[in-house]
Coordinates of C-alpha atoms and ligand atoms in Angstrom, one line a residue:
X1 CA 0.4 -3.6 -3.0
X2 CA -2.8 -1.9 -1.1
X3 CA -3.4 1.2 -2.6
X4 CA -3.0 4.6 -0.7
X5 CA -5.9 6.3 -2.3
X6 CA -8.3 5.2 0.8
X7 CA -12.1 5.4 0.0
X8 CA -13.1 2.3 -2.0
X9 CA -10.3 -0.2 -2.8
X10 CA -10.9 -3.0 0.1
X11 CA -7.5 -3.3 0.5
X12 CA -6.8 0.3 1.3
X13 CA -4.2 1.7 3.5
X14 CA -4.9 4.7 5.4
X15 CA -2.4 7.5 4.5
X16 CA -2.7 9.1 7.7
X17 CA -3.5 7.5 11.0
X18 CA -4.0 9.5 14.4
X19 CA -4.4 7.8 17.8
X20 CA -5.7 8.9 20.8
X21 CA -3.4 7.1 23.4
X22 CA -5.8 6.6 26.6
X23 CA -6.0 4.4 29.5
X24 CA -2.6 4.7 31.1
X25 CA -3.9 5.6 34.3
X26 CA -6.5 2.8 34.5
X27 CA -3.8 0.2 33.3
X28 CA -1.7 0.9 36.4
X29 CA -4.4 1.3 38.7
X30 CA -6.0 -2.2 37.8
X31 CA -2.2 -3.2 38.8
X32 CA -2.3 -1.5 42.0
X33 CA 0.6 0.8 40.7
X34 CA 0.9 4.7 40.6
X35 CA -0.5 6.2 37.2
X36 CA 3.0 7.2 36.2
X37 CA 3.8 3.4 35.7
X38 CA 1.1 3.5 33.2
X39 CA 2.7 6.2 31.5
X40 CA 6.0 4.3 31.6
X41 CA 4.5 1.3 30.3
X42 CA 2.6 3.1 27.6
X43 CA 5.8 4.2 25.9
X44 CA 6.3 0.4 24.5
X45 CA 3.2 0.7 22.9
X46 CA 3.9 3.9 21.0
X47 CA 7.3 1.9 20.0
X48 CA 5.5 -0.9 18.4
X49 CA 2.9 0.9 16.9
X50 CA 5.5 3.4 15.2
X51 CA 7.4 0.2 13.7
X52 CA 4.3 -1.2 12.6
X53 CA 3.2 1.9 10.8
X54 CA 6.8 2.1 9.2
X55 CA 7.3 -1.6 8.2
X56 CA 3.5 -1.2 6.3
X57 CA 4.6 2.2 4.8
X58 CA 2.0 4.5 6.1
X59 CA 3.4 7.7 5.5
X60 CA 1.8 9.6 8.4
X61 CA 1.3 8.8 12.0
X62 CA 0.1 11.1 14.7
X63 CA 0.0 10.4 18.2
X64 CA -1.7 12.9 21.2
X65 CA 0.5 12.4 23.8
X66 CA -0.4 15.7 25.9
X67 CA -3.1 17.6 25.5
X68 CA -3.8 21.4 26.6
X69 CA -6.3 20.0 29.0
X70 CA -3.8 17.8 30.4
X71 CA -1.7 20.8 32.1
X72 CA -4.3 20.5 34.7
X73 CA -3.5 17.3 36.1
X74 CA -1.5 17.0 39.4
X75 CA 1.9 18.6 38.9
X76 CA 3.9 15.2 39.6
X77 CA 2.2 13.3 37.1
X78 CA 2.9 16.6 34.4
X79 CA 6.5 16.3 35.8
X80 CA 6.9 12.2 35.2
X81 CA 5.1 12.6 31.6
X82 CA 7.8 15.4 30.9
X83 CA 10.5 13.5 31.7
X84 CA 9.3 10.3 30.1
X85 CA 8.8 12.0 27.3
X86 CA 12.3 13.4 27.0
X87 CA 14.1 10.1 27.7
X88 CA 11.5 8.8 25.0
X89 CA 12.8 11.3 22.4
X90 CA 16.4 10.8 23.4
X91 CA 16.1 7.2 23.4
X92 CA 14.4 6.8 20.2
X93 CA 16.3 9.1 18.0
X94 CA 18.9 6.6 16.8
X95 CA 15.9 4.9 15.7
X96 CA 14.3 7.5 13.9
X97 CA 17.4 8.0 11.9
X98 CA 17.7 4.4 10.8
X99 CA 14.2 4.1 9.4
X100 CA 14.1 7.5 8.2
X101 CA 11.3 9.0 9.9
X102 CA 10.6 12.5 10.2
X103 CA 9.7 13.7 13.5
X104 CA 6.8 16.5 13.9
X105 CA 5.2 18.3 16.6
X106 CA 1.8 20.2 16.7
X107 CA 0.4 22.0 19.6
X108 CA 1.8 24.9 22.0
X109 CA 5.4 23.5 21.9
X110 CA 6.9 26.6 23.3
X111 CA 4.6 26.1 26.8
X112 CA 7.1 22.6 27.3
X113 CA 9.5 22.5 29.7
X114 CA 13.3 23.8 28.3
X115 CA 14.6 20.5 28.9
X116 CA 12.0 19.0 26.4
X117 CA 12.2 21.7 24.0
X118 CA 15.8 21.5 23.5
X119 CA 15.8 17.8 22.6
X120 CA 12.7 18.3 20.5
X121 CA 14.5 21.1 18.7
X122 CA 17.7 18.8 18.2
X123 CA 15.5 15.6 17.0
X124 CA 13.5 17.9 14.6
X125 CA 16.7 19.1 13.0
X126 CA 18.3 15.8 13.1
X127 CA 15.2 14.2 11.1
X128 CA 14.2 17.2 9.0
X129 CA 15.0 15.3 5.5
X130 CA 13.8 12.2 6.3
X131 CA 10.5 11.8 3.7
X132 CA 9.9 7.9 4.3
X133 CA 7.4 8.7 7.2
X134 CA 6.4 11.6 9.2
X135 CA 5.7 10.8 13.2
X136 CA 3.8 13.6 14.5
X137 CA 3.2 14.2 18.3
X138 CA 0.7 16.2 19.5
X139 CA 2.3 18.4 22.8
X140 CA 0.3 20.7 24.6
X141 CA -2.0 20.1 21.7
X142 CA -6.1 20.8 21.8
X143 CA -8.0 21.6 18.3
X144 CA -10.0 24.4 19.4
X145 CA -6.7 26.2 20.7
X146 CA -5.1 25.3 17.3
X147 CA -8.1 26.7 15.2
X148 CA -8.0 29.9 17.6
X149 CA -4.5 30.3 16.9
X150 CA -5.2 30.0 13.0
X151 CA -8.0 32.6 13.3
X152 CA -5.9 34.8 15.2
X153 CA -3.3 34.5 11.9
X154 CA -6.0 35.3 9.7
X155 CA -7.3 37.9 11.2
X156 CA -3.9 40.0 12.0
X157 CA -3.3 39.2 7.8
X158 CA -6.5 40.6 7.0
X159 CA -6.0 43.7 9.4
X160 CA -2.8 44.4 7.7
X161 CA -4.5 43.7 4.3
X162 CA -2.5 40.9 3.1
X163 CA -5.6 38.6 2.7
X164 CA -9.0 39.6 1.8
X165 CA -11.8 38.2 4.1
X166 CA -13.5 36.7 0.9
X167 CA -9.9 35.0 0.1
X168 CA -10.4 33.0 3.6
X169 CA -11.0 29.7 2.1
X170 CA -11.2 26.1 3.6
X171 CA -7.5 25.8 2.2
X172 CA -6.3 28.9 3.8
X173 CA -7.4 28.0 7.0
X174 CA -5.8 24.4 6.8
X175 CA -2.6 26.4 5.9
X176 CA -2.5 28.2 8.9
X177 CA -3.2 25.3 11.4
X178 CA -0.1 23.3 12.9
X179 CA -0.7 20.4 10.6
X180 CA -0.3 22.6 7.3
X181 CA 1.1 20.4 4.6
X182 CA -0.1 17.1 6.0
X183 CA -3.0 15.3 4.8
X184 CA -6.1 14.8 6.8
X185 CA -6.2 11.9 8.8
X186 CA -8.1 8.6 7.2
X187 CA -8.3 6.9 10.3
X188 CA -8.5 7.9 14.2
X189 CA -8.0 5.5 16.8
X190 CA -9.0 5.9 20.5
X191 CA -8.2 3.1 23.0
X192 CA -9.3 2.4 26.6
X193 CA -13.3 2.4 25.7
X194 CA -14.0 6.0 25.9
X195 CA -16.2 7.2 22.7
X196 CA -14.9 10.8 22.4
X197 CA -12.8 12.9 20.6
X198 CA -11.2 15.1 23.6
X199 CA -10.2 18.1 21.3
X200 CA -8.1 16.0 18.7
X201 CA -7.7 17.2 15.3
X202 CA -11.2 18.7 15.3
X203 CA -10.9 20.3 11.7
X204 CA -8.8 17.5 10.0
X205 CA -11.1 15.0 11.6
X206 CA -13.9 15.9 9.4
X207 CA -14.2 13.0 7.6
X208 CA -12.1 10.1 9.2
X209 CA -13.0 6.8 10.3
X210 CA -12.7 6.1 13.9
X211 CA -12.1 2.6 15.2
X212 CA -12.3 2.6 19.0
X213 CA -11.0 -0.4 21.1
X214 CA -11.4 -1.1 24.8
X215 CA -7.9 -2.4 25.0
X216 CA -5.9 0.1 27.6
X217 CA -2.9 2.0 25.7
X218 CA 0.0 0.0 27.7
X219 CA -1.9 -3.1 26.4
X220 CA -2.1 -2.0 22.8
X221 CA 0.5 -3.6 20.2
X222 CA 0.8 -4.8 16.5
X223 CA -1.8 -7.0 16.9
X224 CA -4.5 -4.4 17.9
X225 CA -3.3 -1.9 15.0
X226 CA -3.3 -4.1 12.5
X227 CA -6.8 -5.2 13.5
X228 CA -7.9 -1.4 13.2
X229 CA -6.1 -1.5 9.5
X230 CA -8.2 -4.1 8.6
X231 CA -11.6 -2.7 10.3
X232 CA -10.7 0.5 8.4
X233 CA -10.2 -1.4 4.9
X234 CA -13.6 -2.4 5.2
X235 CA -15.2 1.0 5.7
X236 CA -17.1 2.4 2.9
X237 CA -16.2 6.4 2.7
X238 CA -18.6 8.2 1.1
X239 CA -17.5 11.6 1.8
X240 CA -21.5 13.0 1.5
X241 CA -22.1 11.2 -1.8
X242 CA -23.9 8.4 -2.7
X243 CA -22.7 4.7 -2.7
X244 CA -23.0 4.8 -6.7
X245 CA -20.4 7.8 -7.2
X246 CA -18.6 7.1 -4.1
X247 CA -18.1 3.4 -5.5
X248 CA -18.3 3.4 -9.3
X249 CA -19.0 -0.2 -10.2
X250 CA -15.7 -1.3 -12.2
X251 CA -16.1 -1.7 -15.8
X252 CA -15.3 -5.2 -16.2
X253 CA -11.6 -4.5 -15.8
Ligands
LIG1 C1 -3.6 8.6 28.3 O1 -3.4 8.2 29.6 C2 -2.2 9.4 28.6 C3 -2.7 11.1 28.6 C4 -3.5 11.5 28.4 C5 -1.4 11.8 28.8 P1 -4.4 8.8 30.7 O2 -3.4 8.9 31.8 O3 -5.5 9.3 30.4 O4 -5.1 7.1 31.4 P2 -6.8 7.1 32.2 O5 -7.6 7.6 30.8 O6 -6.6 8.0 33.2 O7 -7.0 5.8 32.2
LIG2 C1 -7.0 12.6 25.7 O1 -6.8 11.5 26.8 C2 -5.4 13.2 25.8 C3 -4.6 12.3 25.1 C4 -4.6 11.1 24.9 C5 -3.0 13.0 25.4 P1 -7.6 12.4 28.2 O2 -7.2 11.2 28.9 O3 -6.7 13.6 28.5 O4 -9.0 12.3 27.6 P2 -10.4 12.9 28.6 O5 -10.0 13.6 29.4 O6 -10.7 11.3 28.9 O7 -11.3 13.2 27.6
LIG3 MG1 -7.4 9.5 29.8

């Protein structure tokens, strides 16, 4: 079995993979279809990647599904995205239960339409005890927004005397982010040829490896995901140290 430690093991599987699923609109455009058809097709890719991650035993998969900035898109597109999300959640619940996958969300989920929140609450509760894999969806999520909310919590705790400013550490900040309790992503994948982070996991991706692909999200599947994992396994993570420190020569064993 490949090690989950990351870093120096050539066959290492990431413990946490995060994906910026991009290119649905362009995929539809290339086919002369409305953008929403790209979102519909993108759901298949979600299913393929979740299945593959679960089979491999990757314990954390995080998918950027809807950003805070995406609220600014045309109303009809936002509405379709929300109803596709609701349909997806309802349809996938049996699979999540069957494979013992816990659903988790990050972002301002209270801003989602009531119909989505209601299904979300139900599925979060139904999958709460699953420990094999955590599937996290970024919904109305943005990294800066998340950091602002964490800073507000800390500021009010400091103002009420519950934390001393000098006790504010990286760990205390991480504990107040939406991802509290999760490991940082080891690998961030972005599809559709864009080479940017678009406000995703800004704090958590500090030492993540990035794999970019030109493939548009609706064309992304198992083969592409396995390829990204293979690329990741060949990376040398040093975390600021020298090669010798990060990869001590094996002592003949
Ligand atoms: C990603 O595809 C899905 C969301 C951001 C919700 P896009 O809708 O951004 O597709 P492009 O980038 O316009 O092709
Ligand atoms: C990032 O994609 C957000 C999601 C995948 C949910 P966008 O399409 O919104 O990002 P930009 O606008 O190209 O940076
Ligand atoms: Mg896009």
